[in-house]
Coordinates of C-alpha atoms in Angstrom, one line a residue:
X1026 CA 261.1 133.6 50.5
X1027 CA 261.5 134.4 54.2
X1028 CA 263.3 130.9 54.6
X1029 CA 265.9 131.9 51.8
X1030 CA 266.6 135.6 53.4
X1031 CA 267.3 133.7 56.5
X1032 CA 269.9 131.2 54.8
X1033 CA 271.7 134.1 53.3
X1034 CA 271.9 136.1 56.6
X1035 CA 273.3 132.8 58.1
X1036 CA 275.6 132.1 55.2
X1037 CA 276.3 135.9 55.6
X1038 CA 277.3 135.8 59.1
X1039 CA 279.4 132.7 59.1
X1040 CA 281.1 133.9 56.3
X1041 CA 281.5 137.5 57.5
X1042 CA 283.1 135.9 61.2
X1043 CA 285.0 133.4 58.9
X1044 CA 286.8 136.1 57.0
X1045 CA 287.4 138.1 60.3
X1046 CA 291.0 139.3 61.7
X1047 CA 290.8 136.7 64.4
X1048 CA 289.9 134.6 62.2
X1049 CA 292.5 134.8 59.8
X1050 CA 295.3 135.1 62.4
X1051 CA 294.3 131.8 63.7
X1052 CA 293.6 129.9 60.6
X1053 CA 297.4 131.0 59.7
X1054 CA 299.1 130.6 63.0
X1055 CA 297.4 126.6 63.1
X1056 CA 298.8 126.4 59.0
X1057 CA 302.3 127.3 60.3
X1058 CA 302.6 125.7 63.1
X1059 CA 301.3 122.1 61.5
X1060 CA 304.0 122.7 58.6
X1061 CA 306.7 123.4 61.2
X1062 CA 305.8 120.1 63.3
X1063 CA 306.1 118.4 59.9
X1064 CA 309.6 119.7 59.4
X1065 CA 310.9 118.9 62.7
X1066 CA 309.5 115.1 62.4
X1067 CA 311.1 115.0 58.4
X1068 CA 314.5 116.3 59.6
X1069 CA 314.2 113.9 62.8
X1070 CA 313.4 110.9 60.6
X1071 CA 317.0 112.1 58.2
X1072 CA 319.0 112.2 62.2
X1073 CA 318.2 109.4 64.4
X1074 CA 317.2 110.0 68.0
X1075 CA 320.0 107.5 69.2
X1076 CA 323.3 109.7 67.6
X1077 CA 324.0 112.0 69.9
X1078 CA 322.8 116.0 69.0
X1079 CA 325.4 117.7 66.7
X1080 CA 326.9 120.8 68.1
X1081 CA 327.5 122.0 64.7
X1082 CA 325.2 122.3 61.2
X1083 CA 327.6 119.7 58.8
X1084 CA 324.9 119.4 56.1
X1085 CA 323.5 122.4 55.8
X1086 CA 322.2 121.6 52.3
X1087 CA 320.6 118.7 53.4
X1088 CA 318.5 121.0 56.1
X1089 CA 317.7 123.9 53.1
X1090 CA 316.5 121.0 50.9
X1091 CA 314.0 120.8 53.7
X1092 CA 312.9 124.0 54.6
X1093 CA 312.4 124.6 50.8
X1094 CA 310.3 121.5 50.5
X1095 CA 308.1 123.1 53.4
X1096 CA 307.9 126.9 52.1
X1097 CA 307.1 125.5 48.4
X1098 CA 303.5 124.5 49.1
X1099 CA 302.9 127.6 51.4
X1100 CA 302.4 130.7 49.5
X1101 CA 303.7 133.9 51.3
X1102 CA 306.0 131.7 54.1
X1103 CA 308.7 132.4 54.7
X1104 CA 311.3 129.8 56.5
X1105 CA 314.6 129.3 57.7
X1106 CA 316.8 127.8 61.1
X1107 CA 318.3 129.9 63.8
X1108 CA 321.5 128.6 65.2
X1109 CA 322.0 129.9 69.1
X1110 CA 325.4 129.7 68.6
X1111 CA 325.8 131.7 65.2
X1112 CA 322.5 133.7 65.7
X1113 CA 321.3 133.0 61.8
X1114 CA 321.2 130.1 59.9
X1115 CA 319.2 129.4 56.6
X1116 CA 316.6 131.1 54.7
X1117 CA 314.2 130.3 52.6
X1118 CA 311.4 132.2 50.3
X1119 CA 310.3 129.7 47.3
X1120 CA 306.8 131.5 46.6
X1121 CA 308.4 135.4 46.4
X1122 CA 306.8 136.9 43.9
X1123 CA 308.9 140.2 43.6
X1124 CA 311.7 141.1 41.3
X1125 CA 314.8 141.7 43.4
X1126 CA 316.6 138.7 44.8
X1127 CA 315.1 137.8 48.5
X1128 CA 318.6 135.5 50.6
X1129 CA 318.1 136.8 54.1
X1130 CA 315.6 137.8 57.1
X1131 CA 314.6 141.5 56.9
X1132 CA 316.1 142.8 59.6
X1133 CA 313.1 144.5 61.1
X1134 CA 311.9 141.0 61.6
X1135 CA 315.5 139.2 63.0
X1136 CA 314.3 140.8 66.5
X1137 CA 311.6 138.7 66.2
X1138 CA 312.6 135.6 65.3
X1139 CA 315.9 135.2 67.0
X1140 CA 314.0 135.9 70.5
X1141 CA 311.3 133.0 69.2
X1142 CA 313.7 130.5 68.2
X1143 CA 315.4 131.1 71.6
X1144 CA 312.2 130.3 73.7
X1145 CA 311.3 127.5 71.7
X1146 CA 314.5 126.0 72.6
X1147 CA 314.5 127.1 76.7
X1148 CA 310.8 125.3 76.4
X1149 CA 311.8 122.9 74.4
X1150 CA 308.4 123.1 72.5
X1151 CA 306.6 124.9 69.3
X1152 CA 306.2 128.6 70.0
X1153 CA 303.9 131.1 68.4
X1154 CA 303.9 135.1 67.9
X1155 CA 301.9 137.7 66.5
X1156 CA 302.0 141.6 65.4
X1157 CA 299.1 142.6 64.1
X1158 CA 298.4 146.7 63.2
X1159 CA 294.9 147.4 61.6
X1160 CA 294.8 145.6 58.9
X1161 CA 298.0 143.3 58.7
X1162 CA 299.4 140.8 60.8
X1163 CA 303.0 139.3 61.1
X1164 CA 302.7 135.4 61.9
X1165 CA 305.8 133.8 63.0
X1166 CA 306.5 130.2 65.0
X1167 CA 309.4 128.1 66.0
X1168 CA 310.0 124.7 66.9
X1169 CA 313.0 123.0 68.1
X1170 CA 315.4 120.4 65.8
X1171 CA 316.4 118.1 68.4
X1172 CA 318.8 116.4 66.6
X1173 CA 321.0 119.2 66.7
X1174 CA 322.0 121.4 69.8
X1175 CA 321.1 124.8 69.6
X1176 CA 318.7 124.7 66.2
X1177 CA 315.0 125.6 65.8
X1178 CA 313.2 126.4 62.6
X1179 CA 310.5 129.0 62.2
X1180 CA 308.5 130.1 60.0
X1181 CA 307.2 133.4 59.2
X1182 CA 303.7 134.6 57.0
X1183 CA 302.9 138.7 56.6
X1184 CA 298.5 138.2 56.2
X1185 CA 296.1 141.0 55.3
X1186 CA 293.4 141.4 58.0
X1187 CA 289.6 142.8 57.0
X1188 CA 289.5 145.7 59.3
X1189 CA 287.1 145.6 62.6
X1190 CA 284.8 148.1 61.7
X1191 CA 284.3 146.4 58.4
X1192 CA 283.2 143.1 59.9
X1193 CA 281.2 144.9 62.7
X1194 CA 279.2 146.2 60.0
X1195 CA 279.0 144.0 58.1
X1196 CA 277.5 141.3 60.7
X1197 CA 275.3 143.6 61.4
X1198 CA 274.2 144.0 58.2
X1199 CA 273.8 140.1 57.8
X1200 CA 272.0 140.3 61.7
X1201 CA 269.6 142.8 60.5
X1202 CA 268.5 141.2 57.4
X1203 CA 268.0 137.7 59.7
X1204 CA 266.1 139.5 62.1
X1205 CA 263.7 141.1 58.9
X1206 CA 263.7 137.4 57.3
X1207 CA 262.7 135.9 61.1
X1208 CA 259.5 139.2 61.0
X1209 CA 258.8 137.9 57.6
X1210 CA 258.5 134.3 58.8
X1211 CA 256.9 135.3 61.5
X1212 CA 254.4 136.8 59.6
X1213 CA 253.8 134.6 57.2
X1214 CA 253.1 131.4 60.1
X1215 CA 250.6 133.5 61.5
X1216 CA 249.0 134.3 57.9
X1217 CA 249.3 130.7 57.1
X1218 CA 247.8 129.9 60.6
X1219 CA 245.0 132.3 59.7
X1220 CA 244.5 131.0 56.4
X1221 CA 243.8 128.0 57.1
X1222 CA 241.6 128.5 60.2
X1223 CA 239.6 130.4 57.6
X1224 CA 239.8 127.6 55.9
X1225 CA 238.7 124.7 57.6
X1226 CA 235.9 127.2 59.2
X1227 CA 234.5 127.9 55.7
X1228 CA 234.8 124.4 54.9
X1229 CA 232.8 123.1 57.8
X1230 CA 230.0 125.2 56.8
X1231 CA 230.3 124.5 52.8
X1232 CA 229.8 120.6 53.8
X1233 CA 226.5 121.3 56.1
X1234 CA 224.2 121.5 52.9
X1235 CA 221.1 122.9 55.0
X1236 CA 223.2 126.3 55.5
X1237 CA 224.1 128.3 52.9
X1238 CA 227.9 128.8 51.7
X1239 CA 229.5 131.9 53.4
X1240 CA 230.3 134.7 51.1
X1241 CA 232.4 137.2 53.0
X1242 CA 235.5 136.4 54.9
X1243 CA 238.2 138.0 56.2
X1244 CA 240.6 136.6 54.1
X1245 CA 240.7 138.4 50.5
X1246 CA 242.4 135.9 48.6
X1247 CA 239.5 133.3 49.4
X1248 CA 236.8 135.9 48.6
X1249 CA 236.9 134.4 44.6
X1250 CA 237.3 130.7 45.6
X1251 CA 233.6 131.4 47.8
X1252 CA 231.8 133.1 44.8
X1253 CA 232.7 130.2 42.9
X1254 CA 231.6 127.8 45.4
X1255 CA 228.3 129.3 45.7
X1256 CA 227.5 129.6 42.1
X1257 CA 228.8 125.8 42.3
X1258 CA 226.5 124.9 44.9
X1259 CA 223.2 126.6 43.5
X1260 CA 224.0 124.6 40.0
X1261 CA 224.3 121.7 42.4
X1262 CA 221.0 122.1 44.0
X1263 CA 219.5 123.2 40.6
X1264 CA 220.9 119.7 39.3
X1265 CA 219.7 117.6 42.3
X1266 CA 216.4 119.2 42.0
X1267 CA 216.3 118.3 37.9
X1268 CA 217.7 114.5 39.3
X1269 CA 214.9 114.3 41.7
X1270 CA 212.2 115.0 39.1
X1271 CA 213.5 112.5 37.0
X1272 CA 213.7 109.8 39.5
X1273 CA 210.4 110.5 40.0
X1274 CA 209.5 110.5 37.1
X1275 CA 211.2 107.5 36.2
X1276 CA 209.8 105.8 39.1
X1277 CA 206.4 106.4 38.0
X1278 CA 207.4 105.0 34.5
X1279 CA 208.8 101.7 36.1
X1280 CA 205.5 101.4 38.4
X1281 CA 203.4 101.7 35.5
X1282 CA 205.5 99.3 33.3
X1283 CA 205.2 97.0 36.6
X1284 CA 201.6 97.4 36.6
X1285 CA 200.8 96.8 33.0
X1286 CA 203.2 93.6 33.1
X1287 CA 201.2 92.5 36.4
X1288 CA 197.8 93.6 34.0
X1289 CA 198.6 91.3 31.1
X1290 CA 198.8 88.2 34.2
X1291 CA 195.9 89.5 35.4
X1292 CA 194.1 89.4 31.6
X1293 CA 195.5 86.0 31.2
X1294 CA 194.1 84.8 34.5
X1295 CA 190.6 86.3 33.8
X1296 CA 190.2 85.1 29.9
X1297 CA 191.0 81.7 31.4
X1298 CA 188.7 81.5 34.3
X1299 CA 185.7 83.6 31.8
X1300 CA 186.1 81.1 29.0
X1301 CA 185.9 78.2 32.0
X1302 CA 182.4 79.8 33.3
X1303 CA 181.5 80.4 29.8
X1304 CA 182.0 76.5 29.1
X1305 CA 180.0 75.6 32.3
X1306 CA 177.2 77.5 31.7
X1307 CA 177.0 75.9 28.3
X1308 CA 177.4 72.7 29.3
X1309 CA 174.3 73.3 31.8
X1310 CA 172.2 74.8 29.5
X1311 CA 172.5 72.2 26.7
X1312 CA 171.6 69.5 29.2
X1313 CA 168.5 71.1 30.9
X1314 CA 166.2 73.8 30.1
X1315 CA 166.4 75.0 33.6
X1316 CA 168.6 75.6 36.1
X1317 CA 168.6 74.3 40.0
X1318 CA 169.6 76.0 42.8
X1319 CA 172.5 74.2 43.3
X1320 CA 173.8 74.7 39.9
X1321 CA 173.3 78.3 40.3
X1322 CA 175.2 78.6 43.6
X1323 CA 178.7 76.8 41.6
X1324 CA 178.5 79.9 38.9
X1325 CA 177.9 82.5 41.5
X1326 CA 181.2 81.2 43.2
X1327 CA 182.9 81.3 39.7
X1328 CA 181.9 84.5 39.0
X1329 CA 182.8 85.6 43.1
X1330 CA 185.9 84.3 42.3
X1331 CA 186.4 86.3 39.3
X1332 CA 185.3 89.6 41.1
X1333 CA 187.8 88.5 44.0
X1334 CA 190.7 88.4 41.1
X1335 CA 189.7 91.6 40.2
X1336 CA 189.5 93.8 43.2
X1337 CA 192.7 91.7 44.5
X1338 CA 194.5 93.3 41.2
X1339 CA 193.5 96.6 42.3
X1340 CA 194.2 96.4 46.5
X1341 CA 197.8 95.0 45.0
X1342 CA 200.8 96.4 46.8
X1343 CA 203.6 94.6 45.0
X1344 CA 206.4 95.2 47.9
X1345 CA 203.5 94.1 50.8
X1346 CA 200.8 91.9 49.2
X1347 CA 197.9 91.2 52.0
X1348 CA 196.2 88.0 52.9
X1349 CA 193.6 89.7 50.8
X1350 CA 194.5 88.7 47.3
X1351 CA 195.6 85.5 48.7
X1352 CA 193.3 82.2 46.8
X1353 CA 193.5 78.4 46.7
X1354 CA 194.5 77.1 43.6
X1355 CA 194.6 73.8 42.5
X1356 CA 197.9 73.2 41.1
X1357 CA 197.4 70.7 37.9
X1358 CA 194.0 72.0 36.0
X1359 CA 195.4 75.4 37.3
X1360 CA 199.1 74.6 35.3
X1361 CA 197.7 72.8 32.4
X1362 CA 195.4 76.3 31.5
X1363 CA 198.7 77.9 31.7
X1364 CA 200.6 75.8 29.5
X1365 CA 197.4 75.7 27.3
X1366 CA 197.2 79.5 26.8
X1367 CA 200.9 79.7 26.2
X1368 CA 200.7 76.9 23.7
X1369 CA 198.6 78.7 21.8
X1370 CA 199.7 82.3 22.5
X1371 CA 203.2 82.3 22.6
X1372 CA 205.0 78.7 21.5
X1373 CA 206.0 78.4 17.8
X1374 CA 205.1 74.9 16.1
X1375 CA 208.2 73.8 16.7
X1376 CA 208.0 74.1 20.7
X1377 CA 206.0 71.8 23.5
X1378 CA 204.8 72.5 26.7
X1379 CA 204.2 70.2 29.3
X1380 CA 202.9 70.7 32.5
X1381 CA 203.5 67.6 35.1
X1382 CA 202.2 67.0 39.1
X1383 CA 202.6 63.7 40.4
X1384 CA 200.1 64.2 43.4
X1385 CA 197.4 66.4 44.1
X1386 CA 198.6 70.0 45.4
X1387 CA 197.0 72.7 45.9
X1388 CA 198.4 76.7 46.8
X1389 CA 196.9 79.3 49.1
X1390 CA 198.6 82.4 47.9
X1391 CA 198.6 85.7 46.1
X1392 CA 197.6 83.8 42.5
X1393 CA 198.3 87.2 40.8
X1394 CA 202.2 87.7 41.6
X1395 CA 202.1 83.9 41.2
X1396 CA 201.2 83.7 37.9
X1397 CA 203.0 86.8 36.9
X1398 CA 206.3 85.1 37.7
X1399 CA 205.1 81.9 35.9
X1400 CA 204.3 83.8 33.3
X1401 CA 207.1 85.6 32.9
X1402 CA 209.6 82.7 33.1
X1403 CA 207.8 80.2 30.9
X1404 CA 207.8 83.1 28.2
X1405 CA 211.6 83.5 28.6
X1406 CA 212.4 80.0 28.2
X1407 CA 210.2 80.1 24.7
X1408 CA 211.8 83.2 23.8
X1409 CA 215.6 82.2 24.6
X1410 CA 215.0 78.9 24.2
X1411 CA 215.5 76.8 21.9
X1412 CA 213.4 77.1 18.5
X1413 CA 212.6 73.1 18.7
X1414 CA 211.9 71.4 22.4
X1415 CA 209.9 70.8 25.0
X1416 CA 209.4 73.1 28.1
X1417 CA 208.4 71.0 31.2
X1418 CA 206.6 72.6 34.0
X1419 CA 206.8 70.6 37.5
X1420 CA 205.5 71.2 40.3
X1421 CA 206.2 69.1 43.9
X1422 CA 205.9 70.0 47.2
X1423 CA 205.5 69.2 50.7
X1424 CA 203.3 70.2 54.2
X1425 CA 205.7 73.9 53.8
X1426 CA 206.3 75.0 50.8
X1427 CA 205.2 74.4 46.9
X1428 CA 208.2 74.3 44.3
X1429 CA 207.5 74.8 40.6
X1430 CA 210.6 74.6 38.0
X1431 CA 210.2 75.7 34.2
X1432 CA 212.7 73.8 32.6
X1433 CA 214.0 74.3 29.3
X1434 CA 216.9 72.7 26.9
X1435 CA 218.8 76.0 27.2
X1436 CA 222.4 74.8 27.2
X1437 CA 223.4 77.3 30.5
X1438 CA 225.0 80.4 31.4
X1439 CA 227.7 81.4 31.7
X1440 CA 229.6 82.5 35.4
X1441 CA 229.4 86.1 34.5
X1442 CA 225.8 86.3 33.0
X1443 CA 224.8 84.0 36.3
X1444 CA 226.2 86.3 38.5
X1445 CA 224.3 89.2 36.6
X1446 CA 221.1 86.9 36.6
X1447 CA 217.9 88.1 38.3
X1448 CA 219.8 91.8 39.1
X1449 CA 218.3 94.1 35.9
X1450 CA 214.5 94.7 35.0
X1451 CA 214.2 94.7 31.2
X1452 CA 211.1 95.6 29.6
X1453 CA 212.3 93.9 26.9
X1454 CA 215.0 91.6 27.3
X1455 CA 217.7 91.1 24.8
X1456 CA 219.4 87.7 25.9
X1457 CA 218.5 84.3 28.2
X1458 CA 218.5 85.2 32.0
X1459 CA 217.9 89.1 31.5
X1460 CA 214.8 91.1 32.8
X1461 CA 214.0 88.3 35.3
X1462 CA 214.7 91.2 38.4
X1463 CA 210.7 91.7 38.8
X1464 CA 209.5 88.0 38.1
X1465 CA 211.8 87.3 41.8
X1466 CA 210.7 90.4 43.3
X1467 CA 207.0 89.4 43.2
X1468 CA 207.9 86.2 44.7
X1469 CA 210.0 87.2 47.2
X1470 CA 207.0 89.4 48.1
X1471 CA 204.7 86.3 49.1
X1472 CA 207.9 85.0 50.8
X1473 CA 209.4 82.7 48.7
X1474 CA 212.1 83.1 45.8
X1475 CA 213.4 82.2 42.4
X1476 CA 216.6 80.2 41.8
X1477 CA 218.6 79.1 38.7
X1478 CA 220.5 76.0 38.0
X1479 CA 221.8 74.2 34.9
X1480 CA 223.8 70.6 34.1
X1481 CA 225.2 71.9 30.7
X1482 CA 222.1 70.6 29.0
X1483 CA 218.9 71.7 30.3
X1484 CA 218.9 75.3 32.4
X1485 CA 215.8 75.2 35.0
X1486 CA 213.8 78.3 36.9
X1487 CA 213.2 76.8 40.5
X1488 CA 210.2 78.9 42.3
X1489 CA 209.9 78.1 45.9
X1490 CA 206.8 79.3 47.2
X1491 CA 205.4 78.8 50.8
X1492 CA 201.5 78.6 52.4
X1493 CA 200.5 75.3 50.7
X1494 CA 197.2 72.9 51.7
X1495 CA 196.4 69.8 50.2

């Protein structure tokens, strides 16, 4: 608003000097004398500059055609020629407006003109003059003809002036009402300034969350906006605080889902390695009716073995597994009781496992998470798998690390669904290659890691795990 006051005072002012007395007289005076340089070139261009100046006016007509060509466009000018030698000559009035006939100079005004034309010819140039009262002025100028001796033409214009005092006071006027629009601006900078000093100040302490949000200031137009940002910020922490719980509740949901999975590996393990001590000691006892010392010593290291499994399940720190849990395991008879419980467990009839290690291998590592993972991704590829086919297990390795692939005749994923492979933990898993997060995460825990790979025919889970001994 301040900005507009200011243009209007400006527009005021300009407008107020434009429209002045001065003003006028000299927007006139420049109007007359252009128009009577314009008839001195037009009549110079009918007389050429090489005939030598006429004494007398032969063709007057030819001169008033003029002079009323001029006056025409100029409304309120009046124009004519004055002839030193017959002290009037011409007249001309085209824009008169009144009602009696107008064919000659006023004669208040032939004073004036025959003393103009007469120093325009002794200075052989365009002369101007003005009599101005308080609120008209009487605009007159002359120029020589120099194609004839003794000529000039003049023109002559009667303008109303805008008294003094009227455009004193009104400047003023338009001066005040700047100078109130400059206050205003003024003002409102500094409030502006203010405002948003105020502003970044309470903002600075609205984004340190440990403080609480200011709820005064100086300001009364931000007063609201800080009531509402502390109600927003208490339903914030009220919400973070619900978020929190949740997480952690949810986080004890996933451990526990983790922990049961990791259980039914654990089970699995145990039955197998029960029902193994379970055959031995039959096998002993339908052979002999006693027992040595020896025998006794290979069943106590079965059933040390078991307790081992046991307490390893329960000292298991999934993220950082310990040397503790760590065992040997001989990889064939260790894979063909996996493939055995699975065939039995999991496969349908039309589905074969097969479990191949060319040499003898054996692993020294955590043999729960390992088994979980195997686990996990052998009951995938039965799941996902085709309905009818064989599911190889294969196992190689070297003086670093053991590899074991689970290979299936799952025709492949594909580039989206492998990018999105091993990323989500699904309790159950609706599709091939999803809920495989936690099967990597355990072996990435022992050091090693899961891959996938497939040729458009067969898809194969590649677990690389290190710490072997043959």
């Amino acid at each position: 608003m301040a900005m507009i006051f200011i243009a209007i005072a400006v527009s005021g002012f300009v407008f107020t000097l434009w429209q002045s007395a001065q003003q006028t007289v000299s927007q006139q005076t420049a109007l007359l004398s252009k128009n009577c340089e314009q008839l001195q070139t037009d009549i110079q261009q009918l007389f050429p500059r090489n005939e030598q100046k006429q004494v007398r006016v032969g063709n007057p007509d030819l001169l008033q055609q003029q002079i009323n060509r001029v006056t025409a466009n100029l409304p309120g000018v009046e124009g004519g020629f004055w002839h030193i030698h017959t002290n009037f000559f011409g007249y001309a009035f085209p824009t008169y407006l009144g009602s009696d006939i107008k064919t000659d100079v006023p004669n208040a005004e032939k004073t004036l003109l025959s003393s103009l034309s007469q120093r325009a010819l002794e200075q052989d140039q365009l002369v101007e003059a003005v009599q101005r009262n308080a609120d008209s002025a009487l605009i007159a100028v002359a120029c020589p003809i120099t194609t004839h001796e003794g000529l000039s033409a003049w023109l002559m214009q009667r303008a109303s002036l805008v008294p003094v005092h009227n455009t004193i006071t009104t400047g003023v006027l338009f001066v005040l009402l700047g100078v109130l629009a400059i206050i205003m601006l003024a003002q409102t900078i500094k409030f502006e300034r203010r405002w948003y000093l105020e502003r970044d100040r309470l903002v600075k302490q609205g984004e340190d969350e440990s403080k609480p949000v200011p709820v005064t200031s100086d300001i009364n137009e931000i007063q609201p906006l800080l009531m509402l940002l502390y109600q927003a910020r208490q339903k914030n922490i009220n919400l973070e605080r619900t978020i929190t719980a949740l997480e952690a509740k949810l986080s004890r949901n996933q451990e526990l889902s983790h922990i049961a999975r990791l259980s039914s590996s654990l089970a699995r393990e145990l039955v197998l390695r029960v029902e193994q001590w379970k055959l031995s000691v039959q096998q002993l006892l339908s052979e002999k009716q006693s027992i040595d010392n020896d025998q006794l010593d290979v069943l106590l290291e079965d059933l040390q073995r078991i307790e081992n499994l046991v307490v390893g399940f329960e000292n298991l720190d999934t993220r950082n597994p310990g040397r503790d849990g760590n065992e040997t395991l001989t990889l064939q008879p260790w894979l063909e009781q996996i493939i055995t419980f699975h065939q039995q467990r999991t496969a349908n009839d039309g589905q074969t496992l097969t479990a191949i290690c060319p040499e003898p291998l054996t692993l020294t590592s955590n043999s729960l998470l390992v088994r979980f993972a195997l686990d996990t991704l052998i009951a995938h590829a039965l799941n996902f798998g085709p309905n009818k086919g064989e599911v190889l297990i294969k196992a190689s390795g070297d003086e670093h690390e053991v590899v074991i692939e689970v290979i299936d005749e799952f025709e492949g994923l594909s580039s989206q669904d492998e990018r999105r492979l091993f990323r989500q933990d699904d309790v159950l898993p609706q599709h091939y290659g999803n809920g495989l997060k936690l099967a990597r995460d355990a072996v990435q825990a022992i050091g090693g890691d899961v891959s996938y790979q497939s040729d458009g025919a067969n898809s194969r889970f590649i677990m690389q795990i290190p710490m072997t001994s043959e």
